[in-house]
Each structure stands twice: as C-alpha cells, then as structure tokens.
mmCIF file of N, CA and C in Angstrom:
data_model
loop_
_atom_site.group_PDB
_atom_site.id
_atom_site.type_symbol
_atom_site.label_atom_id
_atom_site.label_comp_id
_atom_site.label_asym_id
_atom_site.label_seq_id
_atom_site.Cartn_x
_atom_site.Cartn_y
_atom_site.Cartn_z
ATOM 1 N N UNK A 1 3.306 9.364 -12.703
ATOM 2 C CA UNK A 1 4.365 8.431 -12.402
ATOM 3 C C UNK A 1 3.986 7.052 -12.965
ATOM 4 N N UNK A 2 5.144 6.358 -13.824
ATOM 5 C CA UNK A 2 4.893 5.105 -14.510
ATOM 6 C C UNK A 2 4.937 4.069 -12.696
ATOM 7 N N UNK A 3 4.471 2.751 -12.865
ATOM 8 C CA UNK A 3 4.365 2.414 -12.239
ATOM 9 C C UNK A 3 4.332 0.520 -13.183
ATOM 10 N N UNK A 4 5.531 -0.101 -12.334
ATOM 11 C CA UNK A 4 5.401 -1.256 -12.979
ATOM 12 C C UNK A 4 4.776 -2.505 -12.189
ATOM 13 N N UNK A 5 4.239 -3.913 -13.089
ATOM 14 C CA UNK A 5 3.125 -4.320 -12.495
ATOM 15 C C UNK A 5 3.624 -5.735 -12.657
ATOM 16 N N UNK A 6 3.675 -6.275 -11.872
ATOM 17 C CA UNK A 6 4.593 -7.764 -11.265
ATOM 18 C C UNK A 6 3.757 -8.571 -12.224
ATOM 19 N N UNK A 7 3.828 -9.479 -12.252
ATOM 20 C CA UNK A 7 2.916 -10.845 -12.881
ATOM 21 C C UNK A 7 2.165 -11.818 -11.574
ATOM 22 N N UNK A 8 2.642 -11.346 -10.414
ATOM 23 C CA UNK A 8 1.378 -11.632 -9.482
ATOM 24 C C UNK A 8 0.496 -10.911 -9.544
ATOM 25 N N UNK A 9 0.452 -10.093 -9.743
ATOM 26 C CA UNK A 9 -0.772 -9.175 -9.605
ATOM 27 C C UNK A 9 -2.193 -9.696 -10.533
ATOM 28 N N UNK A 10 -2.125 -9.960 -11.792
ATOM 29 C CA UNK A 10 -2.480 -10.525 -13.127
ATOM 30 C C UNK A 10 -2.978 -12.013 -12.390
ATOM 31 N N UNK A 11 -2.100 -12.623 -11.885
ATOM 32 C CA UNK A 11 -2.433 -14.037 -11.147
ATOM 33 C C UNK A 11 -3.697 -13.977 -10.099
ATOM 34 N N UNK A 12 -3.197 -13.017 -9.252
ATOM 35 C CA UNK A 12 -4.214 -13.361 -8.359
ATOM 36 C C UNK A 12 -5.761 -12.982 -8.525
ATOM 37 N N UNK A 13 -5.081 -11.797 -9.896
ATOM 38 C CA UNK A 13 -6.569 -11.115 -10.052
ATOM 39 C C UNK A 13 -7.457 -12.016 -10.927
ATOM 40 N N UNK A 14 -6.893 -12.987 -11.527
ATOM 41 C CA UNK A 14 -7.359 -14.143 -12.144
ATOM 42 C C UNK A 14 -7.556 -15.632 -11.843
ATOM 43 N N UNK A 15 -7.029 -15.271 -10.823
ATOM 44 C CA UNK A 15 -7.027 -16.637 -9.834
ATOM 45 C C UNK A 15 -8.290 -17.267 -9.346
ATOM 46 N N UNK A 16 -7.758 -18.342 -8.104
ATOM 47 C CA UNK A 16 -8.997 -18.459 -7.471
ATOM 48 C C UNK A 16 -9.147 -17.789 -6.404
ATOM 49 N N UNK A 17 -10.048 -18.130 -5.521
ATOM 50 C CA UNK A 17 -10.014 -17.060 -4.639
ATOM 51 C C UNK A 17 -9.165 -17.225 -3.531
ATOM 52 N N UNK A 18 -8.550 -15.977 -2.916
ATOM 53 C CA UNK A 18 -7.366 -15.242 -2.303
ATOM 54 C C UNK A 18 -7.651 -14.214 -1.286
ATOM 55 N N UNK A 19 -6.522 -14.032 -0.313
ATOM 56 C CA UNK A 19 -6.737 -12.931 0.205
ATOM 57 C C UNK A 19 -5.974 -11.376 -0.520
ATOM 58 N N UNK A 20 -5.510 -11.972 -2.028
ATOM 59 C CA UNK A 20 -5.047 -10.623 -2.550
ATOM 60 C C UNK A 20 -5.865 -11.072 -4.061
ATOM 61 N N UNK A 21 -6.943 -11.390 -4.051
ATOM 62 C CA UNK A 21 -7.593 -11.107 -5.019
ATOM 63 C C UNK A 21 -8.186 -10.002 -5.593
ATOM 64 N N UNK A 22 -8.806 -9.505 -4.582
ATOM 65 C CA UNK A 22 -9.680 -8.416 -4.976
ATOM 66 C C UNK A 22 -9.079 -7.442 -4.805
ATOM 67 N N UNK A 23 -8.073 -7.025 -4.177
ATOM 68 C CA UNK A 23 -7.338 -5.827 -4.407
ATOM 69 C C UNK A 23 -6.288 -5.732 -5.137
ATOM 70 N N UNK A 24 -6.452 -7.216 -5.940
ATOM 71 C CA UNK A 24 -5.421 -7.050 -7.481
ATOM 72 C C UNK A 24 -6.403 -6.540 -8.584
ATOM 73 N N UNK A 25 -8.080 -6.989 -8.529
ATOM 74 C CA UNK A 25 -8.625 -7.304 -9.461
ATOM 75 C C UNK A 25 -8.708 -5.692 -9.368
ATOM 76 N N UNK A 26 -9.203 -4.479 -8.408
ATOM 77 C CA UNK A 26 -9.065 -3.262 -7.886
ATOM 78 C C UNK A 26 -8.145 -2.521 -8.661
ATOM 79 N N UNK A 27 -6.727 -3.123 -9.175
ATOM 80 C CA UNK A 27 -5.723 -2.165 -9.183
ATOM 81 C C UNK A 27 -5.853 -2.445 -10.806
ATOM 82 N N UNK A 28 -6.364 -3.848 -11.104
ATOM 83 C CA UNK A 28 -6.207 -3.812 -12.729
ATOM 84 C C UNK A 28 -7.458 -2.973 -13.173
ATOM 85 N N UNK A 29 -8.496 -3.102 -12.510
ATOM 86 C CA UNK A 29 -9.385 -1.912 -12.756
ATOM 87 C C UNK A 29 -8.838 -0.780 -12.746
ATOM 88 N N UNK A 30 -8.515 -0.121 -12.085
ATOM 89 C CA UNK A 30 -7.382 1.105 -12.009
ATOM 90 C C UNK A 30 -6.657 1.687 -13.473
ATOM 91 N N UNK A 31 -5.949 0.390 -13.461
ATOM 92 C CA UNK A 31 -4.955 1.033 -14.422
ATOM 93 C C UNK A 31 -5.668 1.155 -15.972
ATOM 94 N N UNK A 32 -6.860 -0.175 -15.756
ATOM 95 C CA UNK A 32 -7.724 0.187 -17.335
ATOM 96 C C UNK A 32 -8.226 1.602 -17.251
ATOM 97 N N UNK A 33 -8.588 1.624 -15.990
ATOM 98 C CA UNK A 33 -9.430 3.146 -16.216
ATOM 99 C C UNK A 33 -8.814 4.403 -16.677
ATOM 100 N N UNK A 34 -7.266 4.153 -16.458
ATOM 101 C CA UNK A 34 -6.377 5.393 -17.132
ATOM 102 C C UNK A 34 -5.930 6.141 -15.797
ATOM 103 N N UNK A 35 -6.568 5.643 -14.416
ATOM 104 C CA UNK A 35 -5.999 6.521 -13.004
ATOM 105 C C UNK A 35 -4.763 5.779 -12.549
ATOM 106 N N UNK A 36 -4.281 5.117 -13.305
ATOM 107 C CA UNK A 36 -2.729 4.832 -13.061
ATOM 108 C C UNK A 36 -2.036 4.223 -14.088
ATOM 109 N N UNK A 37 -0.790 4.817 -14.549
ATOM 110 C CA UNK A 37 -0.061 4.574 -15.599
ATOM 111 C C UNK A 37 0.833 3.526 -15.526
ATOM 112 N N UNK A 38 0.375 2.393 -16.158
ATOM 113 C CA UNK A 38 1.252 1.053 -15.885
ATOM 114 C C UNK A 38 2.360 1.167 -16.910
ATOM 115 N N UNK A 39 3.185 -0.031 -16.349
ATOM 116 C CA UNK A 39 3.831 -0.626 -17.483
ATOM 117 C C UNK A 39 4.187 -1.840 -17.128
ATOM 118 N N UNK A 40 4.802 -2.720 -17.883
ATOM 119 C CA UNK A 40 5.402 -4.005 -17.645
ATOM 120 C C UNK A 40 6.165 -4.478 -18.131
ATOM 121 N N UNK A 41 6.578 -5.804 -18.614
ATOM 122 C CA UNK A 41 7.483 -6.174 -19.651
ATOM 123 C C UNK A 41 7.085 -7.459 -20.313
ATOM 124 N N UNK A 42 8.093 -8.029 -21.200
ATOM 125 C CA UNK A 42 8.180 -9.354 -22.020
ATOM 126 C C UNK A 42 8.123 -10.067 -21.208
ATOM 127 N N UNK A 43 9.027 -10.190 -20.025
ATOM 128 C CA UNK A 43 9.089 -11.114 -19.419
ATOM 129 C C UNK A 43 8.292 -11.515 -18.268
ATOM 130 N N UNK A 44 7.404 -11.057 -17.627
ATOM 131 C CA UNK A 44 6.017 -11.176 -17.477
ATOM 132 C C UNK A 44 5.348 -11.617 -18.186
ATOM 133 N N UNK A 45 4.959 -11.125 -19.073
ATOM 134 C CA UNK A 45 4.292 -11.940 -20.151
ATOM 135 C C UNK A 45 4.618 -13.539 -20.354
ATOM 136 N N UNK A 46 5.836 -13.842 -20.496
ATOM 137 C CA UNK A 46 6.543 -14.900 -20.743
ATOM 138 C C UNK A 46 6.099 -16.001 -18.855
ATOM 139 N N UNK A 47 5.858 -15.047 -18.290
ATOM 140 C CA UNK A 47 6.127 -16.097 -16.895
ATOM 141 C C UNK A 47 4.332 -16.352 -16.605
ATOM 142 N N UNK A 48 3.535 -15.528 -17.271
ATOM 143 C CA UNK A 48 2.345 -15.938 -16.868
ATOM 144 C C UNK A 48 2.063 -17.461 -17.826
ATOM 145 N N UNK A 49 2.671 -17.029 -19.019
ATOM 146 C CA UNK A 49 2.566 -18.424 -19.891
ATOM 147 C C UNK A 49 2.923 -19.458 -19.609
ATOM 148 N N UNK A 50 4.416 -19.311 -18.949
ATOM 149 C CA UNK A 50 4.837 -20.715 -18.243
ATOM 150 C C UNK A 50 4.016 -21.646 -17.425
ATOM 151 N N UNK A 51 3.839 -20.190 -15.903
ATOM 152 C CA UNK A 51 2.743 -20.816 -15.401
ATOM 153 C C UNK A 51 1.846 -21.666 -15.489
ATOM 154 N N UNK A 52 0.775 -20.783 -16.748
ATOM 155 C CA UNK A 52 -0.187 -21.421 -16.944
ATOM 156 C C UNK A 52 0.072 -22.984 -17.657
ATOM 157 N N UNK A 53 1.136 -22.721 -18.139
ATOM 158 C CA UNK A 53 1.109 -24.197 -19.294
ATOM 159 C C UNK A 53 1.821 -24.756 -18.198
ATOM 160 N N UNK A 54 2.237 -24.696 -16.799
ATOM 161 C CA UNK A 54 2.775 -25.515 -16.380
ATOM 162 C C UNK A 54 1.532 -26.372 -15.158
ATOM 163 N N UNK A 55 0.514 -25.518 -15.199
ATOM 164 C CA UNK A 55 -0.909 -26.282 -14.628
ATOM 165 C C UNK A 55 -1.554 -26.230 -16.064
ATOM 166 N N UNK A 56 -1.296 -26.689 -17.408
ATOM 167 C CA UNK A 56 -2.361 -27.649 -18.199
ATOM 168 C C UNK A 56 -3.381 -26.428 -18.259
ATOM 169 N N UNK A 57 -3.029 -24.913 -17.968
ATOM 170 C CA UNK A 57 -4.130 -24.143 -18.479
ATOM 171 C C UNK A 57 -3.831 -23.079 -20.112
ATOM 172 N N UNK A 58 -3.483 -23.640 -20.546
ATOM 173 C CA UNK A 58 -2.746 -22.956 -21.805
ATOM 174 C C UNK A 58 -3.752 -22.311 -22.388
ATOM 175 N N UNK A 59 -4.995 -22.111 -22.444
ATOM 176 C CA UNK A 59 -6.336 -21.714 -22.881
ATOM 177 C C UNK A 59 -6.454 -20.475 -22.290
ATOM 178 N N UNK A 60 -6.145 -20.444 -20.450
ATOM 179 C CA UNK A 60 -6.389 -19.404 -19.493
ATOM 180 C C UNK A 60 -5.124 -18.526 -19.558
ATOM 181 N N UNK A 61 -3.858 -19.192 -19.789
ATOM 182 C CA UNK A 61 -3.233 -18.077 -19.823
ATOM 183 C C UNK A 61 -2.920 -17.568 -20.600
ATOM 184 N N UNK A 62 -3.242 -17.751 -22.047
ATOM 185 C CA UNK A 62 -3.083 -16.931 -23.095
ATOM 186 C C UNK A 62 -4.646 -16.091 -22.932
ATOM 187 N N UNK A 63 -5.390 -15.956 -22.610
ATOM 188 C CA UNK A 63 -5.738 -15.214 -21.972
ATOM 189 C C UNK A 63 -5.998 -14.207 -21.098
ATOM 190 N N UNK A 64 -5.080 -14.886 -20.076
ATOM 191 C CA UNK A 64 -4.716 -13.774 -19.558
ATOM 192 C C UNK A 64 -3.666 -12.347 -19.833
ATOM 193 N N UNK A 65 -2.613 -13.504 -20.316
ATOM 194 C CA UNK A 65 -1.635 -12.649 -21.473
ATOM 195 C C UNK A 65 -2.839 -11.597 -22.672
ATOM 196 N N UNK A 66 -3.374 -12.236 -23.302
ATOM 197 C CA UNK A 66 -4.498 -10.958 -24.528
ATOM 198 C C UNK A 66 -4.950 -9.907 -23.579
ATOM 199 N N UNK A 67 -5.330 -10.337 -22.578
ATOM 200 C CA UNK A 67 -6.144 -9.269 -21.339
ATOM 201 C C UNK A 67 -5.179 -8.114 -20.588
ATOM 202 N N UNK A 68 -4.168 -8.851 -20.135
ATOM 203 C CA UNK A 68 -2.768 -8.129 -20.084
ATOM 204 C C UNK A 68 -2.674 -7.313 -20.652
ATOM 205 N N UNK A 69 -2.060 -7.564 -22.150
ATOM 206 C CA UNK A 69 -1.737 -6.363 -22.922
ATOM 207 C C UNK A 69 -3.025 -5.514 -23.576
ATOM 208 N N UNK A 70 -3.497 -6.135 -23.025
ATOM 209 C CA UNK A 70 -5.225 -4.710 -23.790
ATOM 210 C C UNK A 70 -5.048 -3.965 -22.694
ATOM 211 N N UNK A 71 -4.776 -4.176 -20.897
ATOM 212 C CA UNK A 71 -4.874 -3.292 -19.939
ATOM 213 C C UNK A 71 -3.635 -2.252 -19.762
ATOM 214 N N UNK A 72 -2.335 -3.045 -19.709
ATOM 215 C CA UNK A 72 -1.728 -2.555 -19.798
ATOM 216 C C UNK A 72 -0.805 -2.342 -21.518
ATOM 217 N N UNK A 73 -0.688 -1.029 -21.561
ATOM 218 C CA UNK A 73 -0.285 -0.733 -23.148
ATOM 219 C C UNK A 73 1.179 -0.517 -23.283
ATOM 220 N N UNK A 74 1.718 -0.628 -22.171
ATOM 221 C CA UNK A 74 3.614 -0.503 -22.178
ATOM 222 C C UNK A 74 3.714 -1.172 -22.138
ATOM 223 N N UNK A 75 4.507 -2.367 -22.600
ATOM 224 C CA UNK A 75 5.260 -3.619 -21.769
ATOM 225 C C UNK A 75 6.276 -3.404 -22.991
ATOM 226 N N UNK A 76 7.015 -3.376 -22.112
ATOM 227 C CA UNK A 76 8.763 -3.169 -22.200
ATOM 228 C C UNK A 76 9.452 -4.320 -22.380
ATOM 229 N N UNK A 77 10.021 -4.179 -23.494
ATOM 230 C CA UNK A 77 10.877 -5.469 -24.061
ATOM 231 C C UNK A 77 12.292 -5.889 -23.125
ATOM 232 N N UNK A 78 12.772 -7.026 -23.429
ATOM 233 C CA UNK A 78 14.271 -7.708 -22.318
ATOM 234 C C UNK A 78 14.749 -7.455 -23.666
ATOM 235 N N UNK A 79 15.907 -6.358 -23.213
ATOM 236 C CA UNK A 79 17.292 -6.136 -24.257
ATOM 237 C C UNK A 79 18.685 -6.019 -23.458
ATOM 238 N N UNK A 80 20.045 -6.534 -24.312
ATOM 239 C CA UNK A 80 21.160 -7.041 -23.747
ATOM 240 C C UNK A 80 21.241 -6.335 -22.168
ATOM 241 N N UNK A 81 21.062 -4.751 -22.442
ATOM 242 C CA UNK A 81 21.702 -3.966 -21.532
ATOM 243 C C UNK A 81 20.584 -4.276 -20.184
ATOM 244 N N UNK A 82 19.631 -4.607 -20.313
ATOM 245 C CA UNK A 82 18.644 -5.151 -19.026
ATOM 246 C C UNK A 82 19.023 -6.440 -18.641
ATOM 247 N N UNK A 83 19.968 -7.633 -19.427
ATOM 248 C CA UNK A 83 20.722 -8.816 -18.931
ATOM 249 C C UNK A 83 21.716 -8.056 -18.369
ATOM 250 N N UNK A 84 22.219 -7.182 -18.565
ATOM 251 C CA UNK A 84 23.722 -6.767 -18.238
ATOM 252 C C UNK A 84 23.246 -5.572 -16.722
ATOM 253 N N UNK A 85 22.417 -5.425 -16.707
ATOM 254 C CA UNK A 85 22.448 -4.703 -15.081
ATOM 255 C C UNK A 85 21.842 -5.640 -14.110
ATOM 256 N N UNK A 86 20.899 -6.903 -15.163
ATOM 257 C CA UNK A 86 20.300 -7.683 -13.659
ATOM 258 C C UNK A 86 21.502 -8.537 -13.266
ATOM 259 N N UNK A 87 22.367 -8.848 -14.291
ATOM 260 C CA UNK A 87 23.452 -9.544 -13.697
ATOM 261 C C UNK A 87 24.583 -8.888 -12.588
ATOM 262 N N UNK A 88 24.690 -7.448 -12.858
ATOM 263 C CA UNK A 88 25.085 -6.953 -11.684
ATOM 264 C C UNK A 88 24.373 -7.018 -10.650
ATOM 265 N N UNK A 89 23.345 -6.626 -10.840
ATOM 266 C CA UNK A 89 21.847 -6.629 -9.570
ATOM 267 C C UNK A 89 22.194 -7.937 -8.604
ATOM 268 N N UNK A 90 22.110 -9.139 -9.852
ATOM 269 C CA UNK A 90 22.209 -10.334 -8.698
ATOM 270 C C UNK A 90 23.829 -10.767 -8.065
ATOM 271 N N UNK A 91 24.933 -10.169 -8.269
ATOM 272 C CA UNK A 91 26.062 -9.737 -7.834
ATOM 273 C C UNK A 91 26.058 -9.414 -6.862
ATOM 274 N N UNK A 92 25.385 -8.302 -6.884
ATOM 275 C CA UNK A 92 25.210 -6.891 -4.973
ATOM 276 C C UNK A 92 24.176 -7.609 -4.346
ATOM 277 N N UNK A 93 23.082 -8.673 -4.631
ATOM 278 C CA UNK A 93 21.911 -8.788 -4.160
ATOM 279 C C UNK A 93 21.621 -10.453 -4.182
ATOM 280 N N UNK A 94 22.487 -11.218 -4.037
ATOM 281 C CA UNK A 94 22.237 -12.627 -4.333
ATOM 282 C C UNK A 94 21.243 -13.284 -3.882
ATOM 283 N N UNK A 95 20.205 -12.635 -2.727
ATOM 284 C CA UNK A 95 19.094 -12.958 -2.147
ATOM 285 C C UNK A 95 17.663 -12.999 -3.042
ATOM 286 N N UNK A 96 18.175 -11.982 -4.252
ATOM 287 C CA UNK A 96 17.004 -11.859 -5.204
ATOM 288 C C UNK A 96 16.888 -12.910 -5.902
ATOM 289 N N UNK A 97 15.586 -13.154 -6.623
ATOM 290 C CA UNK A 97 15.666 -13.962 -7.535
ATOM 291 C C UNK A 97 16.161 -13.609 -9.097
ATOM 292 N N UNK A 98 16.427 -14.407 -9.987
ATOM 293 C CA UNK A 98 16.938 -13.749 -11.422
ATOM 294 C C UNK A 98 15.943 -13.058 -12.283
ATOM 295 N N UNK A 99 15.042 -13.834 -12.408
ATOM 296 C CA UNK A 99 14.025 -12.670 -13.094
ATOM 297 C C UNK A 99 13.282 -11.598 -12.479
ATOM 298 N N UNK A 100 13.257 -11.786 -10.818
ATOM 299 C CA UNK A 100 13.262 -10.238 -10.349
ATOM 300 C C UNK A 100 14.498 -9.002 -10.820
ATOM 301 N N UNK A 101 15.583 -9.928 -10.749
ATOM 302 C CA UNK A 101 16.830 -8.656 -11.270
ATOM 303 C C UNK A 101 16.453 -8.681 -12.503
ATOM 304 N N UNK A 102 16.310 -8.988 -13.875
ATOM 305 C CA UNK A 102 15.600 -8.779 -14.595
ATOM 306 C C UNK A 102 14.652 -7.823 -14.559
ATOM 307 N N UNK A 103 13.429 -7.915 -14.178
ATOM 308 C CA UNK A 103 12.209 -6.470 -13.689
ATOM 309 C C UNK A 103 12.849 -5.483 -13.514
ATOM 310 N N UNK A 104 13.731 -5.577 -12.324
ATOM 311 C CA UNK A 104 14.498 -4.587 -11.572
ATOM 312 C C UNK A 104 15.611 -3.468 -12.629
ATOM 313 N N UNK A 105 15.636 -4.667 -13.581
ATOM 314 C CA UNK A 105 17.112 -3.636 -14.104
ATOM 315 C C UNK A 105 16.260 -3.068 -15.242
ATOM 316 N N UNK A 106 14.740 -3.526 -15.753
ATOM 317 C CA UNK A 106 14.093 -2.941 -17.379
ATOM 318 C C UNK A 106 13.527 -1.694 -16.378
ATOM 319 N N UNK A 107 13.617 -2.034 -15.255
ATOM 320 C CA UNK A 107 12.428 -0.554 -14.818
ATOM 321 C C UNK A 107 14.165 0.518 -14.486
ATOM 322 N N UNK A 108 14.515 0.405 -13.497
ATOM 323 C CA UNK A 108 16.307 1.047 -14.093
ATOM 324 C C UNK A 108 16.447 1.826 -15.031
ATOM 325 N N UNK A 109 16.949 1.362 -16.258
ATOM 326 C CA UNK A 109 16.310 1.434 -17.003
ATOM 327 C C UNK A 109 15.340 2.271 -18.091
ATOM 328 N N UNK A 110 14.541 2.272 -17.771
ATOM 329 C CA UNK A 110 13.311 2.958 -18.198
ATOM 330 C C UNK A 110 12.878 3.774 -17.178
ATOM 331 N N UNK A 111 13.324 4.281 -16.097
ATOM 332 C CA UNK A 111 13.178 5.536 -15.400
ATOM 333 C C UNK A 111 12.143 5.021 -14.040
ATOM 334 N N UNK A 112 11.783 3.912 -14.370
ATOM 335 C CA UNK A 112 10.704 3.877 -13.250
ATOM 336 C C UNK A 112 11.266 3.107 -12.153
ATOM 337 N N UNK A 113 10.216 3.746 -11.033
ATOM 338 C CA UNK A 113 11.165 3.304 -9.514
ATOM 339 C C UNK A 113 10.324 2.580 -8.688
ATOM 340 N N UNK A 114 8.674 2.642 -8.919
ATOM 341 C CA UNK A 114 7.831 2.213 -8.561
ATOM 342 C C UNK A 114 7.210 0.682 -8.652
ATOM 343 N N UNK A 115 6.336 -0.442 -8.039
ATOM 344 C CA UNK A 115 6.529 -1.315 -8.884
ATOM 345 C C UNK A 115 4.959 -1.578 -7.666
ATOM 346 N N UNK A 116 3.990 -2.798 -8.645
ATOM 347 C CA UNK A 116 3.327 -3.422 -7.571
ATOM 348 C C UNK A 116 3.945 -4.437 -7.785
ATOM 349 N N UNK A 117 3.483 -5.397 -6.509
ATOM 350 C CA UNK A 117 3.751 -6.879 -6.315
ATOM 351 C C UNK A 117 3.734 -7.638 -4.689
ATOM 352 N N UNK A 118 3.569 -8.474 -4.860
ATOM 353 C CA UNK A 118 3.750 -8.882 -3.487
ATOM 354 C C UNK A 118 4.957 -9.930 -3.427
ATOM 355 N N UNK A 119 5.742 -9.568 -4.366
ATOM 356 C CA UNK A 119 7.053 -10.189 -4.147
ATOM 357 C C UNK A 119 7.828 -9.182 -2.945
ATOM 358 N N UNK A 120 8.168 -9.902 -2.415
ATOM 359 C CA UNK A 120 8.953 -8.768 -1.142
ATOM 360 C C UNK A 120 10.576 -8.980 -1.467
ATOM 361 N N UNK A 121 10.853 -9.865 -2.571
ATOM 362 C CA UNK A 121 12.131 -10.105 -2.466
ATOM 363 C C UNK A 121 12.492 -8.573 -3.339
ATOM 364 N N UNK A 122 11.789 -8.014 -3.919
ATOM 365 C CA UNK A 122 11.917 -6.662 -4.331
ATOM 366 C C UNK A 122 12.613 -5.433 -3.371
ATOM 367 N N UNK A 123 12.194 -5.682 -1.675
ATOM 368 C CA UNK A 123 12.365 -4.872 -1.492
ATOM 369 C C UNK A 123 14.050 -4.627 -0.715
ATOM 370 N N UNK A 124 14.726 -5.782 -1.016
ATOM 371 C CA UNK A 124 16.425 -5.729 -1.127
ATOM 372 C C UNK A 124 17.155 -5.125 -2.316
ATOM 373 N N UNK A 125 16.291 -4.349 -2.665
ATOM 374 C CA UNK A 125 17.089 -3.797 -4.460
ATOM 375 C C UNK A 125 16.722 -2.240 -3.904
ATOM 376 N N UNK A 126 17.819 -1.675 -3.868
ATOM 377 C CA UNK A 126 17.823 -0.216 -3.838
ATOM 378 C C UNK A 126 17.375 0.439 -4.621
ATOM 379 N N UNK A 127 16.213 1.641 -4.442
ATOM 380 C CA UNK A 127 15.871 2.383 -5.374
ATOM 381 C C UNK A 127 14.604 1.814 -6.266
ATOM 382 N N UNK A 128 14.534 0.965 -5.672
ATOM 383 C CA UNK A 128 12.735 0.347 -5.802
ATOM 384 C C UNK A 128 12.087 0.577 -4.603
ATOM 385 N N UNK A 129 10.896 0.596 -4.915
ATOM 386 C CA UNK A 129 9.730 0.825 -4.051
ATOM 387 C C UNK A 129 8.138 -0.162 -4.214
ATOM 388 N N UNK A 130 8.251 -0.778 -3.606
ATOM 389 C CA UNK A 130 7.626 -2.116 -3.682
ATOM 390 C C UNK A 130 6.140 -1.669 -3.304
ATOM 391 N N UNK A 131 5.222 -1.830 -4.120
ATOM 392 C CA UNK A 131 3.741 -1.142 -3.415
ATOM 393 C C UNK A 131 2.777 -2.563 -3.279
ATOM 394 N N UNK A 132 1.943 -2.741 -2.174
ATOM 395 C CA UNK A 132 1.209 -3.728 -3.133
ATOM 396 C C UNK A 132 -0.117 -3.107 -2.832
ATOM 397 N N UNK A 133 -1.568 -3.965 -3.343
ATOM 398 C CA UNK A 133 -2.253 -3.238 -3.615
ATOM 399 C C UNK A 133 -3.193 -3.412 -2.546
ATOM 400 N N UNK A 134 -4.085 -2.546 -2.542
ATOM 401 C CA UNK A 134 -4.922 -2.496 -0.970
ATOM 402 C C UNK A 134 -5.944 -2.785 -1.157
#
C-alpha cells in the first residue's frame, strides 16, 4: 500500500527538537529502508522551500528538499485535474485548508487513501485516513 507523506513529517524530522521528532525521523527511516512505500508530491516540496526561505534557512531547506527526494522516489506532480477536485474538496469541506485539498485530491487521484501527518485537518475529507507516526 502507497502511503503519502505530509511535509510535516520532513519538518519535524529535521527540526529542532520535538515531541514528534523522533517518530518522524523513525518513519523516514522506514520508508528509506524500502518497509514502506511512500509517495508525495510537488507541492510539498514547494512548501518545505517556502518555509525554509521564510526563516532565512534557504541552505537547510534545499536540503531538505535533495534529502526528500533521494528518500522518497514518487512525488507526484500538481496537474489541472488535481486543481479541479481540490476545488471541489474545499466546496464540501471549507474547514480544510487549500493545499491540504490539494494533497487530498493528487492522492484521489493516484489511488492512494493513506497519508502520514499530523495535520488533523485531514481527517474531515472522506476517504482519507490520516496516520501519524509512533
């Protein structure tokens, strides 16, 4: 089972220290090791960069982004028809945020139903299953 992987996860496991550090840093171990089949997207990618360049770490998070995609080897591109279901998404679901309906509609989508994160606003979208990591 594919299993998609929030851009908190990546954060905290790179972060400072947390009470969901180490069982992010746990799950990215995981998925390098090949005992769980990730995936992700562009736009993750795109939000760790913001982030980072929005604390003056533009060094760390393109870093983290290179590290990213060496761990995980799917990341799934944003195309029209993934604007066109998160915009329904946030229609039925106005509580979500937009680039969660975004996530929500590339995994849709692409068959997958699974997701980590400790976004909980995930778990108002039907037909997701919000895991986070232990």
């Amino acid at each position: 089972m594919k299993v998609f992987i929030d851009a908190n996860i990546m954060m905290y496991a790179a972060g400072v220290e947390h009470p969901h550090k180490e069982a992010s840093i746990q799950l990215m171990r995981q998925i390098s090791s090949g005992a769980i089949e990730a995936v992700s997207n562009a736009e993750v990618l795109q939000e760790l960069l913001y982030r980072y360049s929005k604390l003056r770490l533009i060094q760390e998070g393109v870093a983290l982004v290179q590290q990213t995609v060496q761990t995980i080897m799917s990341i799934l591109p944003v195309a029209r028809l993934d604007v066109m279901v998160a915009s329904e998404l946030l229609t039925k679901h106005p509580q979500i945020e937009a680039r969660d309906a975004v996530h929500a509609a590339i995994m849709f989508n692409h068959g997958v139903t699974h997701l980590y994160s400790y976004d909980r606003h995930f778990d108002a979208i039907p037909g997701l299953t919000r895991l986070e990591p232990k």
